[in-house]
């Protein structure tokens, strides 16, 4: 009869609706329990003020740098520097130590120097700490009657996620590039 047919159709629709609801709940639970990949921070550097300063920024959209601690090799006798909001590296922070470690040269000298950077950044409302080792490029320009002028060139990522090993990796990279 018509009533039985309508009843069977209603039962099938109800079963399909229950099945769809169950599948959506399973998918939702899987999304909630799946590990969320933390965004990886890669800094880029742009030279300003004739290379006296390197402005740092995150290479990905949506990442807001909050604070940084920038560490230099011990051989440079330069203290670590903390920045807040204005992520940058100034040549004046380490130039005396760098000039004392560079070998004798005639004319322009180009090199790399490792730096350790601990960055606290925010993405999607979550604060994350990144510990990374970078190489910073520089050029020394000779000047008459004064020491060379340090011009900062840029920044390239060496390794990230170093945690407590950052200082040891920084020193090892410095020694590998400056065996003297």
XYZ file of C-alpha atoms in Angstrom:
180
model
C 0.000 0.000 0.000
C 0.937 3.603 -0.301
C 1.337 4.037 3.450
C 3.752 1.123 3.651
C 5.790 2.476 0.733
C 5.983 5.931 2.337
C 6.967 4.306 5.640
C 9.793 2.308 4.007
C 11.027 5.432 2.171
C 10.961 7.425 5.444
C 12.880 4.614 7.165
C 15.514 4.618 4.390
C 15.854 8.419 4.573
C 16.195 8.234 8.351
C 18.870 5.513 8.092
C 20.794 7.518 5.466
C 20.601 10.632 7.655
C 21.851 8.666 10.686
C 24.722 7.203 8.630
C 25.710 10.642 7.305
C 25.628 12.106 10.828
C 27.762 9.254 12.139
C 30.342 9.690 9.343
C 30.564 13.453 9.990
C 31.137 12.826 13.718
C 33.946 10.329 12.894
C 35.594 12.833 10.508
C 35.299 15.625 13.100
C 36.882 13.478 15.837
C 39.716 12.501 13.471
C 40.421 16.192 12.744
C 40.465 17.026 16.463
C 42.838 14.200 17.410
C 45.161 14.532 14.401
C 48.495 16.130 15.320
C 48.668 19.715 14.132
C 51.883 20.542 12.323
C 53.530 23.580 13.855
C 54.509 26.179 11.308
C 58.211 26.427 10.617
C 59.843 29.819 10.793
C 62.426 30.866 8.245
C 63.802 34.363 8.601
C 64.906 36.524 5.724
C 67.166 39.555 5.998
C 67.107 42.780 4.047
C 70.079 45.123 4.296
C 69.298 48.755 5.114
C 71.407 51.843 5.890
C 74.176 50.816 3.473
C 74.358 47.399 5.106
C 74.805 48.702 8.663
C 71.600 46.929 9.650
C 69.807 43.776 8.559
C 66.025 43.893 8.985
C 64.642 40.425 9.668
C 61.201 39.145 8.762
C 59.362 35.843 8.543
C 59.225 34.399 5.053
C 55.656 33.081 5.498
C 52.455 35.106 5.831
C 50.610 35.039 9.133
C 53.734 34.743 11.298
C 54.316 37.669 13.647
C 57.751 37.865 15.270
C 57.441 38.919 18.920
C 60.937 38.707 20.464
C 64.372 37.480 19.473
C 67.663 36.688 21.132
C 70.575 36.894 18.711
C 73.744 35.062 19.710
C 77.213 35.510 18.242
C 80.270 33.218 18.321
C 82.315 33.635 21.527
C 85.409 34.583 19.497
C 83.722 37.898 18.623
C 83.399 38.864 22.299
C 79.904 40.207 21.614
C 77.020 39.792 24.038
C 73.740 38.252 22.939
C 71.176 40.895 22.000
C 67.444 40.810 22.711
C 65.011 42.553 20.386
C 61.299 43.107 20.861
C 59.042 43.670 17.903
C 61.772 45.201 15.735
C 63.602 42.116 14.459
C 67.014 43.176 13.169
C 70.777 42.736 13.444
C 73.078 45.764 13.705
C 76.680 45.506 12.537
C 77.712 47.635 15.523
C 76.793 44.763 17.872
C 79.745 42.628 16.753
C 81.894 44.520 14.217
C 84.921 45.080 16.495
C 85.125 41.368 17.260
C 84.604 40.414 13.625
C 87.324 42.777 12.389
C 89.723 41.303 14.948
C 89.134 37.751 13.630
C 89.231 38.367 9.863
C 92.519 37.396 8.179
C 94.670 40.047 6.519
C 93.257 41.055 3.161
C 93.782 43.633 0.462
C 90.677 45.363 -0.798
C 87.148 44.114 -0.323
C 86.665 40.938 1.752
C 83.494 38.840 1.704
C 82.611 36.187 4.247
C 79.971 34.436 6.310
C 79.414 34.351 10.019
C 77.050 32.056 11.918
C 74.479 33.512 14.290
C 72.110 31.735 16.639
C 68.609 33.163 16.756
C 65.933 32.272 19.302
C 62.641 33.663 18.053
C 59.273 33.779 19.784
C 56.582 34.220 17.184
C 52.834 34.047 17.007
C 50.754 32.254 14.420
C 47.017 31.591 14.593
C 46.943 32.853 18.187
C 49.605 30.400 19.388
C 53.052 31.481 20.613
C 55.909 29.274 19.393
C 59.647 29.397 20.135
C 62.109 28.597 17.345
C 65.837 28.035 17.866
C 67.797 28.177 14.638
C 71.291 28.605 13.275
C 71.763 31.018 10.378
C 74.697 32.137 8.278
C 74.895 35.870 7.812
C 76.788 37.221 4.838
C 78.968 40.297 5.103
C 81.456 42.356 3.099
C 84.320 44.382 4.533
C 85.112 47.593 2.692
C 88.543 49.157 3.354
C 88.669 52.769 4.488
C 91.593 55.163 4.735
C 92.823 55.786 8.286
C 89.945 53.808 9.818
C 89.001 50.186 10.240
C 87.062 48.416 7.503
C 83.355 49.150 7.160
C 81.158 46.098 7.740
C 78.300 45.747 5.259
C 75.695 43.119 6.104
C 74.432 41.178 3.081
C 71.738 38.699 4.053
C 70.742 35.656 6.039
C 70.388 31.963 5.186
C 69.022 29.158 7.339
C 71.504 26.430 8.326
C 69.374 24.355 10.756
C 66.369 24.777 13.018
C 64.879 23.153 16.088
C 68.203 23.083 17.940
C 66.853 23.855 21.416
C 69.604 23.588 24.051
C 72.166 22.611 21.384
C 72.075 26.033 19.689
C 75.167 27.489 21.367
C 77.255 24.347 20.738
C 76.211 24.255 17.068
C 77.004 27.963 16.725
C 80.518 27.488 18.099
C 81.140 24.378 15.977
C 80.064 26.211 12.812
C 82.297 29.181 13.671
C 85.304 26.926 14.263
C 84.696 25.016 11.035
C 84.685 28.254 9.007
C 87.451 29.980 10.978
C 90.033 27.322 11.876
C 92.666 29.869 13.016
